[in-house]
Amino acid sequence: NALCREMMGATVREAGGIEAWLTSLCPNDEHRKRVVDSFREHVWRNQLTRTFSLRSLNGKLREVEFRSSLHRDGGITIILQDVTETLRAQEAQRHGKMKFRALFAGTANGAVLTDRTGRIIDANPAFLEFVDLSLREIRMTAFSELLHPEDAGILQSAETEFLHSDSCDAPTSLKVRIRARESEKVTRLSFHPIG
């Protein structure tokens, strides 16, 4: 249809059939063979959903999802959807997570991730070494349980004040007493809402 022409530069009918259309959108011989073979086996024969990298006739690389359904009379309907932006966003998110993990695990400063209720969901090696506790010992416990009760109250007040303010500034750091395996330690703590 017209959207097919808009997306890829030509319709299946103009190209002379689906395989000729796919061939015109795959300039690389090896890639063309993989796409056509996969289309025959997965989309046409088994009605599976597949995504192919295709180069439109105006030269833009697109990720196109093919979804097919067989009709009772033996006919088939194939729906195409341009999923380029969706896949790029997913890839960017995956790379962002990998970068975060590398930074989180590799920094020399202790870092703790908590959920919205304040329970610890992860802590980096520097923090675990500082408190001489394992992640298993502190996971899903309230972070405030590691703090002196007075400091836990001060942190709670500072978090509430920051979250209810319109400030774009980073929250101030606090001096807190934190429980380690063998003793209580004093350190500076700053918190940063993420999400």
PDB file of C-alpha atoms in Angstrom:
ATOM      1  CA  ASN A   1       0.000   0.000   0.000  1.00  0.00           C
ATOM      2  CA  ALA A   2       0.974   3.666   0.044  1.00  0.00           C
ATOM      3  CA  LEU A   3       2.558   3.381   3.498  1.00  0.00           C
ATOM      4  CA  CYS A   4       4.785   0.602   2.192  1.00  0.00           C
ATOM      5  CA  ARG A   5       5.996   2.929  -0.581  1.00  0.00           C
ATOM      6  CA  GLU A   6       6.476   5.746   1.931  1.00  0.00           C
ATOM      7  CA  MET A   7       8.501   3.499   4.248  1.00  0.00           C
ATOM      8  CA  MET A   8      10.689   1.700   1.721  1.00  0.00           C
ATOM      9  CA  GLY A   9      10.372   3.629  -1.571  1.00  0.00           C
ATOM     10  CA  ALA A  10       8.428   0.976  -3.511  1.00  0.00           C
ATOM     11  CA  THR A  11       5.506  -1.401  -3.057  1.00  0.00           C
ATOM     12  CA  VAL A  12       5.607  -5.174  -3.459  1.00  0.00           C
ATOM     13  CA  ARG A  13       3.413  -4.913  -6.555  1.00  0.00           C
ATOM     14  CA  GLU A  14       5.756  -2.366  -8.190  1.00  0.00           C
ATOM     15  CA  ALA A  15       8.746  -4.645  -7.516  1.00  0.00           C
ATOM     16  CA  GLY A  16       7.016  -7.687  -9.033  1.00  0.00           C
ATOM     17  CA  GLY A  17       6.471  -9.747  -5.882  1.00  0.00           C
ATOM     18  CA  ILE A  18       7.572 -10.022  -2.288  1.00  0.00           C
ATOM     19  CA  GLU A  19      10.918 -11.739  -2.932  1.00  0.00           C
ATOM     20  CA  ALA A  20      11.832  -9.290  -5.695  1.00  0.00           C
ATOM     21  CA  TRP A  21      10.883  -6.457  -3.337  1.00  0.00           C
ATOM     22  CA  LEU A  22      13.049  -7.878  -0.533  1.00  0.00           C
ATOM     23  CA  THR A  23      15.917  -8.414  -3.003  1.00  0.00           C
ATOM     24  CA  SER A  24      15.787  -4.759  -4.051  1.00  0.00           C
ATOM     25  CA  LEU A  25      16.069  -3.709  -0.382  1.00  0.00           C
ATOM     26  CA  CYS A  26      19.096  -5.895   0.407  1.00  0.00           C
ATOM     27  CA  PRO A  27      22.166  -4.623  -1.516  1.00  0.00           C
ATOM     28  CA  ASN A  28      24.490  -7.177   0.105  1.00  0.00           C
ATOM     29  CA  ASP A  29      24.309 -10.661  -1.524  1.00  0.00           C
ATOM     30  CA  GLU A  30      24.905 -12.617   1.691  1.00  0.00           C
ATOM     31  CA  HIS A  31      22.415 -10.568   3.685  1.00  0.00           C
ATOM     32  CA  ARG A  32      19.877 -10.823   0.831  1.00  0.00           C
ATOM     33  CA  LYS A  33      20.044 -14.628   0.898  1.00  0.00           C
ATOM     34  CA  ARG A  34      19.579 -14.747   4.691  1.00  0.00           C
ATOM     35  CA  VAL A  35      16.608 -12.364   4.546  1.00  0.00           C
ATOM     36  CA  VAL A  36      14.855 -14.177   1.685  1.00  0.00           C
ATOM     37  CA  ASP A  37      15.477 -17.616   3.247  1.00  0.00           C
ATOM     38  CA  SER A  38      14.232 -16.453   6.636  1.00  0.00           C
ATOM     39  CA  PHE A  39      11.193 -14.796   5.044  1.00  0.00           C
ATOM     40  CA  ARG A  40      10.268 -18.041   3.248  1.00  0.00           C
ATOM     41  CA  GLU A  41      10.814 -20.273   6.271  1.00  0.00           C
ATOM     42  CA  HIS A  42       9.701 -18.141   9.189  1.00  0.00           C
ATOM     43  CA  VAL A  43       7.245 -15.532   7.932  1.00  0.00           C
ATOM     44  CA  TRP A  44       5.615 -17.263   4.940  1.00  0.00           C
ATOM     45  CA  ARG A  45       5.637 -20.909   5.983  1.00  0.00           C
ATOM     46  CA  ASN A  46       5.360 -20.737   9.778  1.00  0.00           C
ATOM     47  CA  GLN A  47       3.695 -17.346  10.368  1.00  0.00           C
ATOM     48  CA  LEU A  48       6.389 -16.238  12.819  1.00  0.00           C
ATOM     49  CA  THR A  49       7.255 -12.598  13.417  1.00  0.00           C
ATOM     50  CA  ARG A  50      10.697 -11.573  12.160  1.00  0.00           C
ATOM     51  CA  THR A  51      12.573  -8.275  11.900  1.00  0.00           C
ATOM     52  CA  PHE A  52      14.914  -7.607   8.969  1.00  0.00           C
ATOM     53  CA  SER A  53      17.432  -4.831   8.325  1.00  0.00           C
ATOM     54  CA  LEU A  54      16.463  -3.369   4.954  1.00  0.00           C
ATOM     55  CA  ARG A  55      17.807  -0.374   3.024  1.00  0.00           C
ATOM     56  CA  SER A  56      14.989   1.705   1.570  1.00  0.00           C
ATOM     57  CA  LEU A  57      15.321   2.899  -2.012  1.00  0.00           C
ATOM     58  CA  ASN A  58      16.221   6.372  -0.713  1.00  0.00           C
ATOM     59  CA  GLY A  59      19.202   4.811   1.128  1.00  0.00           C
ATOM     60  CA  LYS A  60      17.926   4.833   4.727  1.00  0.00           C
ATOM     61  CA  LEU A  61      18.550   1.713   6.792  1.00  0.00           C
ATOM     62  CA  ARG A  62      15.333   0.508   8.427  1.00  0.00           C
ATOM     63  CA  GLU A  63      14.474  -2.279  10.830  1.00  0.00           C
ATOM     64  CA  VAL A  64      11.204  -3.703   9.508  1.00  0.00           C
ATOM     65  CA  GLU A  65       9.091  -6.192  11.431  1.00  0.00           C
ATOM     66  CA  PHE A  66       7.123  -8.720   9.366  1.00  0.00           C
ATOM     67  CA  ARG A  67       4.054 -10.267  10.976  1.00  0.00           C
ATOM     68  CA  SER A  68       1.946 -12.716   8.986  1.00  0.00           C
ATOM     69  CA  SER A  69      -1.362 -14.490   9.425  1.00  0.00           C
ATOM     70  CA  LEU A  70      -2.822 -17.264   7.316  1.00  0.00           C
ATOM     71  CA  HIS A  71      -6.443 -17.082   6.126  1.00  0.00           C
ATOM     72  CA  ARG A  72      -8.854 -20.025   5.902  1.00  0.00           C
ATOM     73  CA  ASP A  73      -8.883 -19.775   2.098  1.00  0.00           C
ATOM     74  CA  GLY A  74      -5.094 -20.229   1.979  1.00  0.00           C
ATOM     75  CA  GLY A  75      -4.296 -16.552   1.530  1.00  0.00           C
ATOM     76  CA  ILE A  76      -1.889 -14.710   3.770  1.00  0.00           C
ATOM     77  CA  THR A  77      -1.770 -11.187   5.175  1.00  0.00           C
ATOM     78  CA  ILE A  78       1.620  -9.678   5.961  1.00  0.00           C
ATOM     79  CA  ILE A  79       1.829  -6.596   8.155  1.00  0.00           C
ATOM     80  CA  LEU A  80       5.015  -4.521   8.053  1.00  0.00           C
ATOM     81  CA  GLN A  81       6.015  -2.156  10.831  1.00  0.00           C
ATOM     82  CA  ASP A  82       9.036   0.133  10.949  1.00  0.00           C
ATOM     83  CA  VAL A  83      10.555  -0.642  14.370  1.00  0.00           C
ATOM     84  CA  THR A  84      13.831   1.224  13.760  1.00  0.00           C
ATOM     85  CA  GLU A  85      13.354   3.829  16.493  1.00  0.00           C
ATOM     86  CA  THR A  86      12.069   1.259  18.999  1.00  0.00           C
ATOM     87  CA  LEU A  87      15.096  -0.997  18.465  1.00  0.00           C
ATOM     88  CA  ARG A  88      17.497   1.956  18.624  1.00  0.00           C
ATOM     89  CA  ALA A  89      15.934   3.075  21.906  1.00  0.00           C
ATOM     90  CA  GLN A  90      16.234  -0.456  23.316  1.00  0.00           C
ATOM     91  CA  GLU A  91      19.874  -0.632  22.229  1.00  0.00           C
ATOM     92  CA  ALA A  92      20.618   2.770  23.770  1.00  0.00           C
ATOM     93  CA  GLN A  93      18.964   1.637  27.007  1.00  0.00           C
ATOM     94  CA  ARG A  94      21.007  -1.592  27.019  1.00  0.00           C
ATOM     95  CA  HIS A  95      24.251   0.363  26.493  1.00  0.00           C
ATOM     96  CA  GLY A  96      23.235   2.823  29.206  1.00  0.00           C
ATOM     97  CA  LYS A  97      22.698  -0.035  31.659  1.00  0.00           C
ATOM     98  CA  MET A  98      26.083  -1.531  30.785  1.00  0.00           C
ATOM     99  CA  LYS A  99      27.811   1.826  31.315  1.00  0.00           C
ATOM    100  CA  PHE A 100      26.016   2.323  34.614  1.00  0.00           C
ATOM    101  CA  ARG A 101      27.013  -1.161  35.817  1.00  0.00           C
ATOM    102  CA  ALA A 102      30.657  -0.514  34.912  1.00  0.00           C
ATOM    103  CA  LEU A 103      30.664   2.823  36.732  1.00  0.00           C
ATOM    104  CA  PHE A 104      28.712   1.476  39.723  1.00  0.00           C
ATOM    105  CA  ALA A 105      30.971  -1.540  40.198  1.00  0.00           C
ATOM    106  CA  GLY A 106      34.247   0.243  39.442  1.00  0.00           C
ATOM    107  CA  THR A 107      34.024   3.439  41.472  1.00  0.00           C
ATOM    108  CA  ALA A 108      36.129   3.740  44.612  1.00  0.00           C
ATOM    109  CA  ASN A 109      33.247   5.445  46.456  1.00  0.00           C
ATOM    110  CA  GLY A 110      30.639   3.327  48.159  1.00  0.00           C
ATOM    111  CA  ALA A 111      27.303   3.327  46.369  1.00  0.00           C
ATOM    112  CA  VAL A 112      23.984   1.789  47.371  1.00  0.00           C
ATOM    113  CA  LEU A 113      20.822   1.453  45.281  1.00  0.00           C
ATOM    114  CA  THR A 114      17.531   1.406  47.131  1.00  0.00           C
ATOM    115  CA  ASP A 115      13.961   1.024  45.966  1.00  0.00           C
ATOM    116  CA  ARG A 116      11.250   3.635  46.642  1.00  0.00           C
ATOM    117  CA  THR A 117      10.702   2.280  50.143  1.00  0.00           C
ATOM    118  CA  GLY A 118      14.382   2.611  51.063  1.00  0.00           C
ATOM    119  CA  ARG A 119      15.207  -1.112  50.928  1.00  0.00           C
ATOM    120  CA  ILE A 120      18.652  -1.968  49.585  1.00  0.00           C
ATOM    121  CA  ILE A 121      18.535  -3.666  46.202  1.00  0.00           C
ATOM    122  CA  ASP A 122      22.237  -3.454  45.354  1.00  0.00           C
ATOM    123  CA  ALA A 123      25.523  -2.158  46.729  1.00  0.00           C
ATOM    124  CA  ASN A 124      28.851  -1.805  44.986  1.00  0.00           C
ATOM    125  CA  PRO A 125      32.060  -3.556  46.119  1.00  0.00           C
ATOM    126  CA  ALA A 126      33.473  -0.350  47.668  1.00  0.00           C
ATOM    127  CA  PHE A 127      30.460  -0.006  49.991  1.00  0.00           C
ATOM    128  CA  LEU A 128      30.476  -3.695  50.937  1.00  0.00           C
ATOM    129  CA  GLU A 129      34.164  -3.458  51.785  1.00  0.00           C
ATOM    130  CA  PHE A 130      33.582  -0.267  53.817  1.00  0.00           C
ATOM    131  CA  VAL A 131      30.918  -1.899  56.013  1.00  0.00           C
ATOM    132  CA  ASP A 132      32.517  -5.379  55.861  1.00  0.00           C
ATOM    133  CA  LEU A 133      29.139  -6.955  55.061  1.00  0.00           C
ATOM    134  CA  SER A 134      28.014  -9.070  52.122  1.00  0.00           C
ATOM    135  CA  LEU A 135      25.239  -8.053  49.758  1.00  0.00           C
ATOM    136  CA  ARG A 136      23.305 -11.102  50.928  1.00  0.00           C
ATOM    137  CA  GLU A 137      23.369  -9.777  54.500  1.00  0.00           C
ATOM    138  CA  ILE A 138      21.992  -6.345  53.644  1.00  0.00           C
ATOM    139  CA  ARG A 139      19.882  -6.923  50.550  1.00  0.00           C
ATOM    140  CA  MET A 140      16.191  -5.994  51.002  1.00  0.00           C
ATOM    141  CA  THR A 141      16.832  -4.461  54.424  1.00  0.00           C
ATOM    142  CA  ALA A 142      16.050  -0.798  54.922  1.00  0.00           C
ATOM    143  CA  PHE A 143      19.115   1.373  54.361  1.00  0.00           C
ATOM    144  CA  SER A 144      18.094   3.338  57.449  1.00  0.00           C
ATOM    145  CA  GLU A 145      18.772   0.215  59.555  1.00  0.00           C
ATOM    146  CA  LEU A 146      22.483   0.649  58.785  1.00  0.00           C
ATOM    147  CA  LEU A 147      22.417   4.219  60.124  1.00  0.00           C
ATOM    148  CA  HIS A 148      22.364   5.531  63.668  1.00  0.00           C
ATOM    149  CA  PRO A 149      18.663   6.258  64.447  1.00  0.00           C
ATOM    150  CA  GLU A 150      19.263  10.014  64.728  1.00  0.00           C
ATOM    151  CA  ASP A 151      21.052  10.061  61.355  1.00  0.00           C
ATOM    152  CA  ALA A 152      18.305   7.938  59.766  1.00  0.00           C
ATOM    153  CA  GLY A 153      15.782  10.576  60.846  1.00  0.00           C
ATOM    154  CA  ILE A 154      17.924  13.421  59.492  1.00  0.00           C
ATOM    155  CA  LEU A 155      18.348  11.585  56.167  1.00  0.00           C
ATOM    156  CA  GLN A 156      14.594  10.964  55.930  1.00  0.00           C
ATOM    157  CA  SER A 157      13.873  14.672  56.539  1.00  0.00           C
ATOM    158  CA  ALA A 158      16.486  15.743  53.966  1.00  0.00           C
ATOM    159  CA  GLU A 159      15.089  13.331  51.357  1.00  0.00           C
ATOM    160  CA  THR A 160      11.520  14.509  51.932  1.00  0.00           C
ATOM    161  CA  GLU A 161      12.548  18.159  51.746  1.00  0.00           C
ATOM    162  CA  PHE A 162      14.512  17.589  48.538  1.00  0.00           C
ATOM    163  CA  LEU A 163      11.746  15.592  46.819  1.00  0.00           C
ATOM    164  CA  HIS A 164       9.134  18.252  47.642  1.00  0.00           C
ATOM    165  CA  SER A 165      11.281  21.187  46.529  1.00  0.00           C
ATOM    166  CA  ASP A 166      11.510  22.573  43.001  1.00  0.00           C
ATOM    167  CA  SER A 167      15.294  22.722  43.226  1.00  0.00           C
ATOM    168  CA  CYS A 168      17.366  21.218  40.420  1.00  0.00           C
ATOM    169  CA  ASP A 169      20.462  21.338  42.608  1.00  0.00           C
ATOM    170  CA  ALA A 170      21.966  18.149  43.942  1.00  0.00           C
ATOM    171  CA  PRO A 171      20.971  17.428  47.533  1.00  0.00           C
ATOM    172  CA  THR A 172      23.486  18.413  50.193  1.00  0.00           C
ATOM    173  CA  SER A 173      25.637  15.712  51.702  1.00  0.00           C
ATOM    174  CA  LEU A 174      25.204  14.640  55.297  1.00  0.00           C
ATOM    175  CA  LYS A 175      27.673  13.357  57.869  1.00  0.00           C
ATOM    176  CA  VAL A 176      26.281  10.041  59.157  1.00  0.00           C
ATOM    177  CA  ARG A 177      27.201   7.185  61.452  1.00  0.00           C
ATOM    178  CA  ILE A 178      26.906   3.860  59.693  1.00  0.00           C
ATOM    179  CA  ARG A 179      26.924   0.391  61.184  1.00  0.00           C
ATOM    180  CA  ALA A 180      29.673  -1.910  59.927  1.00  0.00           C
ATOM    181  CA  ARG A 181      30.287  -5.521  60.956  1.00  0.00           C
ATOM    182  CA  GLU A 182      32.620  -4.712  63.848  1.00  0.00           C
ATOM    183  CA  SER A 183      32.052  -1.038  64.577  1.00  0.00           C
ATOM    184  CA  GLU A 184      30.270   2.173  63.759  1.00  0.00           C
ATOM    185  CA  LYS A 185      31.918   4.406  61.121  1.00  0.00           C
ATOM    186  CA  VAL A 186      31.427   8.067  60.308  1.00  0.00           C
ATOM    187  CA  THR A 187      31.221   9.070  56.651  1.00  0.00           C
ATOM    188  CA  ARG A 188      29.720  11.643  54.312  1.00  0.00           C
ATOM    189  CA  LEU A 189      26.593  10.525  52.497  1.00  0.00           C
ATOM    190  CA  SER A 190      24.774  12.087  49.563  1.00  0.00           C
ATOM    191  CA  PHE A 191      21.621  10.763  47.948  1.00  0.00           C
ATOM    192  CA  HIS A 192      20.446  11.100  44.364  1.00  0.00           C
ATOM    193  CA  PRO A 193      16.953  10.146  43.216  1.00  0.00           C
ATOM    194  CA  ILE A 194      17.082   8.235  39.924  1.00  0.00           C
ATOM    195  CA  GLY A 195      14.399   6.669  37.824  1.00  0.00           C
TER     196      GLY A 195
END
